[in-house]
mmCIF file of C-alpha atoms in Angstrom:
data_model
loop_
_atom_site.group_PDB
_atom_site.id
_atom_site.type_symbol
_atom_site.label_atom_id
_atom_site.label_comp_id
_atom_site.label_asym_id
_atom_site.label_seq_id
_atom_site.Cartn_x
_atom_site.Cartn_y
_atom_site.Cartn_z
ATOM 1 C CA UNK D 1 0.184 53.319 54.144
ATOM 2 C CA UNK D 2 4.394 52.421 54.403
ATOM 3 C CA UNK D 3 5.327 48.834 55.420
ATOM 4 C CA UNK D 4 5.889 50.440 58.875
ATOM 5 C CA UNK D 5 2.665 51.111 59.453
ATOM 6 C CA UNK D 6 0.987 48.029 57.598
ATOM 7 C CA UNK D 7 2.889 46.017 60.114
ATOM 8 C CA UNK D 8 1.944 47.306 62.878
ATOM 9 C CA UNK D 9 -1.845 47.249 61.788
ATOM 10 C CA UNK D 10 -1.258 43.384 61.689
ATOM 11 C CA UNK D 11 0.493 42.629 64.585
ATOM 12 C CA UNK D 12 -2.628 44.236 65.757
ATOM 13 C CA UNK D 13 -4.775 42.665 63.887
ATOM 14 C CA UNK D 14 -3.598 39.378 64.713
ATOM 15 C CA UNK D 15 -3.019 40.295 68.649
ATOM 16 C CA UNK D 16 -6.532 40.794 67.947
ATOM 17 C CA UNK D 17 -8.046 37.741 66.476
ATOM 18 C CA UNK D 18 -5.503 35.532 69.059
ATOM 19 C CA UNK D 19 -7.436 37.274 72.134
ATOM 20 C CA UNK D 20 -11.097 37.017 70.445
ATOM 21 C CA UNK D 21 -11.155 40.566 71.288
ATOM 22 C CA UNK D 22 -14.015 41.381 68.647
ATOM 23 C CA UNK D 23 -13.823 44.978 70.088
ATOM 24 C CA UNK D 24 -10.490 45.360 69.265
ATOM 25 C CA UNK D 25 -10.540 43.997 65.787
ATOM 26 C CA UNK D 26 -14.041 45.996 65.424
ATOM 27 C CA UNK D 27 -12.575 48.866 65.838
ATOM 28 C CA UNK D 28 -10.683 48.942 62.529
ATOM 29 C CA UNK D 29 -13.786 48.677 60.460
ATOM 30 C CA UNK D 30 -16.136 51.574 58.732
ATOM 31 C CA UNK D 31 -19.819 50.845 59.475
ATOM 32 C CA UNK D 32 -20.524 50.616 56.238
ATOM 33 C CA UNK D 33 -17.769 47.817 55.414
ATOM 34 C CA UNK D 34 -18.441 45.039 53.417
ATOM 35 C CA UNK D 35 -16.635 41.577 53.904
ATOM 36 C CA UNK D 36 -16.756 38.318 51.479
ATOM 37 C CA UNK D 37 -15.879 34.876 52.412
ATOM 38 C CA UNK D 38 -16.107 31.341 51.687
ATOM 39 C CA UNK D 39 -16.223 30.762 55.519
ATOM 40 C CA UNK D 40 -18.854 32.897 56.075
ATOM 41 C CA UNK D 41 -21.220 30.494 53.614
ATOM 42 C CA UNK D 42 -20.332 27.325 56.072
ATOM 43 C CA UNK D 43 -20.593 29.407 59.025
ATOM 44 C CA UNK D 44 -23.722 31.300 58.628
ATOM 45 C CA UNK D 45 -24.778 30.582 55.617
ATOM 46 C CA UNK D 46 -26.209 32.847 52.316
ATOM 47 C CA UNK D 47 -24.067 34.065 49.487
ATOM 48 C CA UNK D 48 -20.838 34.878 51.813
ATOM 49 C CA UNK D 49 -21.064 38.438 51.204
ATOM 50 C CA UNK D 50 -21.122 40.725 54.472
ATOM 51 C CA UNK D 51 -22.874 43.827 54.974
ATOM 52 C CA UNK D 52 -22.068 46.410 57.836
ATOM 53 C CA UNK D 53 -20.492 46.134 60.842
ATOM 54 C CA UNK D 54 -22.920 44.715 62.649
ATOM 55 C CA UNK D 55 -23.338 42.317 60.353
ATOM 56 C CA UNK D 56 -19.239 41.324 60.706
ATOM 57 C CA UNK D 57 -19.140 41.422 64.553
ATOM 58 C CA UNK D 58 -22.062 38.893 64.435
ATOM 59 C CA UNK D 59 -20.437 36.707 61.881
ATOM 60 C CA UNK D 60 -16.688 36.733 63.763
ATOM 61 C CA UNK D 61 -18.783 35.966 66.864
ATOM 62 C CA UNK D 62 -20.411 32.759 65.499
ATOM 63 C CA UNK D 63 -16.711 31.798 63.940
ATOM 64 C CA UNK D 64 -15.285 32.660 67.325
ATOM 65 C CA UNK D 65 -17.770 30.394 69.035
ATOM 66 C CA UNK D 66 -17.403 27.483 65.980
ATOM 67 C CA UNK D 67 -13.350 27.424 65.985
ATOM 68 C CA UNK D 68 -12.607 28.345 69.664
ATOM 69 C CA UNK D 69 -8.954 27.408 69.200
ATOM 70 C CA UNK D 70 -8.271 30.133 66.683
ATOM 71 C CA UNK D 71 -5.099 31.264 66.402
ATOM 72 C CA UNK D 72 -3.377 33.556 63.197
ATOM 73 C CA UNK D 73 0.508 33.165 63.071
ATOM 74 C CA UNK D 74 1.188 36.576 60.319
ATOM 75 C CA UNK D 75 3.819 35.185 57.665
ATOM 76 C CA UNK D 76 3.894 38.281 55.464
ATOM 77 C CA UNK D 77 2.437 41.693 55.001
ATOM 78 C CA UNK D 78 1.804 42.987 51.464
ATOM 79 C CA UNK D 79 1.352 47.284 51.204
ATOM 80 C CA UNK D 80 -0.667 48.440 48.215
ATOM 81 C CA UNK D 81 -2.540 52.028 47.506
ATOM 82 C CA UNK D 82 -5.544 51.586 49.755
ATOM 83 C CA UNK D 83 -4.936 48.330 50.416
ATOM 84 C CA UNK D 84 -2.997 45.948 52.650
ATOM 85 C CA UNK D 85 -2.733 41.748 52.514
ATOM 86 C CA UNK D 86 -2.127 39.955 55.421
ATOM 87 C CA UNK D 87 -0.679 36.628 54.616
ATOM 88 C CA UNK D 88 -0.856 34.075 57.902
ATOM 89 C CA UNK D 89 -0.812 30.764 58.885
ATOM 90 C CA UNK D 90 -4.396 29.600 60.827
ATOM 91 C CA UNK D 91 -4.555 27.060 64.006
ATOM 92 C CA UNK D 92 -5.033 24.279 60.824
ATOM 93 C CA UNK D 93 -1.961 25.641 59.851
ATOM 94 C CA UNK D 94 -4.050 26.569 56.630
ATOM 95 C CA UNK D 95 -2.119 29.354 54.398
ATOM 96 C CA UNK D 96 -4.896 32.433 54.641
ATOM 97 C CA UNK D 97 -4.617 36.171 52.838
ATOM 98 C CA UNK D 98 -6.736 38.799 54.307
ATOM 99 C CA UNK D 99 -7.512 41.299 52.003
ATOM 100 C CA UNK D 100 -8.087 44.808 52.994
ATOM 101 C CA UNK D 101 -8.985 47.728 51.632
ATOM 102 C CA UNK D 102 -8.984 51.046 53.023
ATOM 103 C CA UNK D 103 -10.883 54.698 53.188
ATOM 104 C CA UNK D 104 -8.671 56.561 55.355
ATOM 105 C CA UNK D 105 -7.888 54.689 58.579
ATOM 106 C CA UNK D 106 -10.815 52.322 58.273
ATOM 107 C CA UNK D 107 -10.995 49.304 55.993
ATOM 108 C CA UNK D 108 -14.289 49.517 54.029
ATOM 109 C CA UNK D 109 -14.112 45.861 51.674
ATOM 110 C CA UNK D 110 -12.910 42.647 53.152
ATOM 111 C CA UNK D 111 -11.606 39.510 51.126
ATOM 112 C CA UNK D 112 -10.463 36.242 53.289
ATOM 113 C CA UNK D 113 -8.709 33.991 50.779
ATOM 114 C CA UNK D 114 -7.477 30.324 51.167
ATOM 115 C CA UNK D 115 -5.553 28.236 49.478
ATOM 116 C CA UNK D 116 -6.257 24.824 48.358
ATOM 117 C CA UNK D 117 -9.549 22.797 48.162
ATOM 118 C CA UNK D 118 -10.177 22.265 51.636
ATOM 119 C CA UNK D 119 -13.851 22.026 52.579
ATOM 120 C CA UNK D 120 -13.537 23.244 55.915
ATOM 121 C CA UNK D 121 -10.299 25.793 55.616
ATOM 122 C CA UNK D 122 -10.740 27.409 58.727
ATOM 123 C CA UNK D 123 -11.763 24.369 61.045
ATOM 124 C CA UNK D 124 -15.267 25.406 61.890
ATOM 125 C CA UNK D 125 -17.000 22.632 63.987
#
């Protein structure tokens, strides 16, 4: 993947997330695709370790319905082989890297990073 094209995937990406278009954003992830988060502990509990699509869309859908203002504000995108970082600013105005890693055109592992200690980085209610 050039820069080119890793910045287009996250202006859609974040046109995405900033509609709560879960098809949209679905759309970019293998069935198979596995996803890890500290959110996901808060927001649905277990080990934050996502398994399968399904298993995402359901989990994006409870975050969607816990932080309704969401918003992601992209501050820089970061190409490597297989793999792309999206570095953005949340409605907190929390710094957040998405890390994603690729098989093809699909991403197939998942990392959301924050920074700093907060207990609540992503403003789930």
């Amino acid at each position: 993947m050039n820069h080119s094209a890793a910045q287009e995937f996250a202006d859609r990406w974040a046109q995405a997330w900033n509609a709560h278009d879960l098809d949209a954003l679905m759309a970019h992830f293998a069935d198979d695709v596995t996803f890890r988060s500290p959110v996901a502990v808060q927001v649905i509990g277990g080990d934050g370790v996502i398994r399968g699509k399904a298993a995402l869309r359901a989990y994006w859908a409870e975050g969607l319905r816990r932080i309704p203002d969401l918003r992601f504000e992209v501050v820089g995108v970061y190409v490597g082989l297989g793999a792309l970082v999206i570095n953005y600013r949340n409605q907190k105005g929390g710094l957040v890297n998405e890390v994603l890693v690729f098989d093809g055109p699909l991403v197939v592992d998942g990392y959301g990073t924050y920074l700093g200690d907060d207990p609540n980085p992503a403003g789930a209610r």
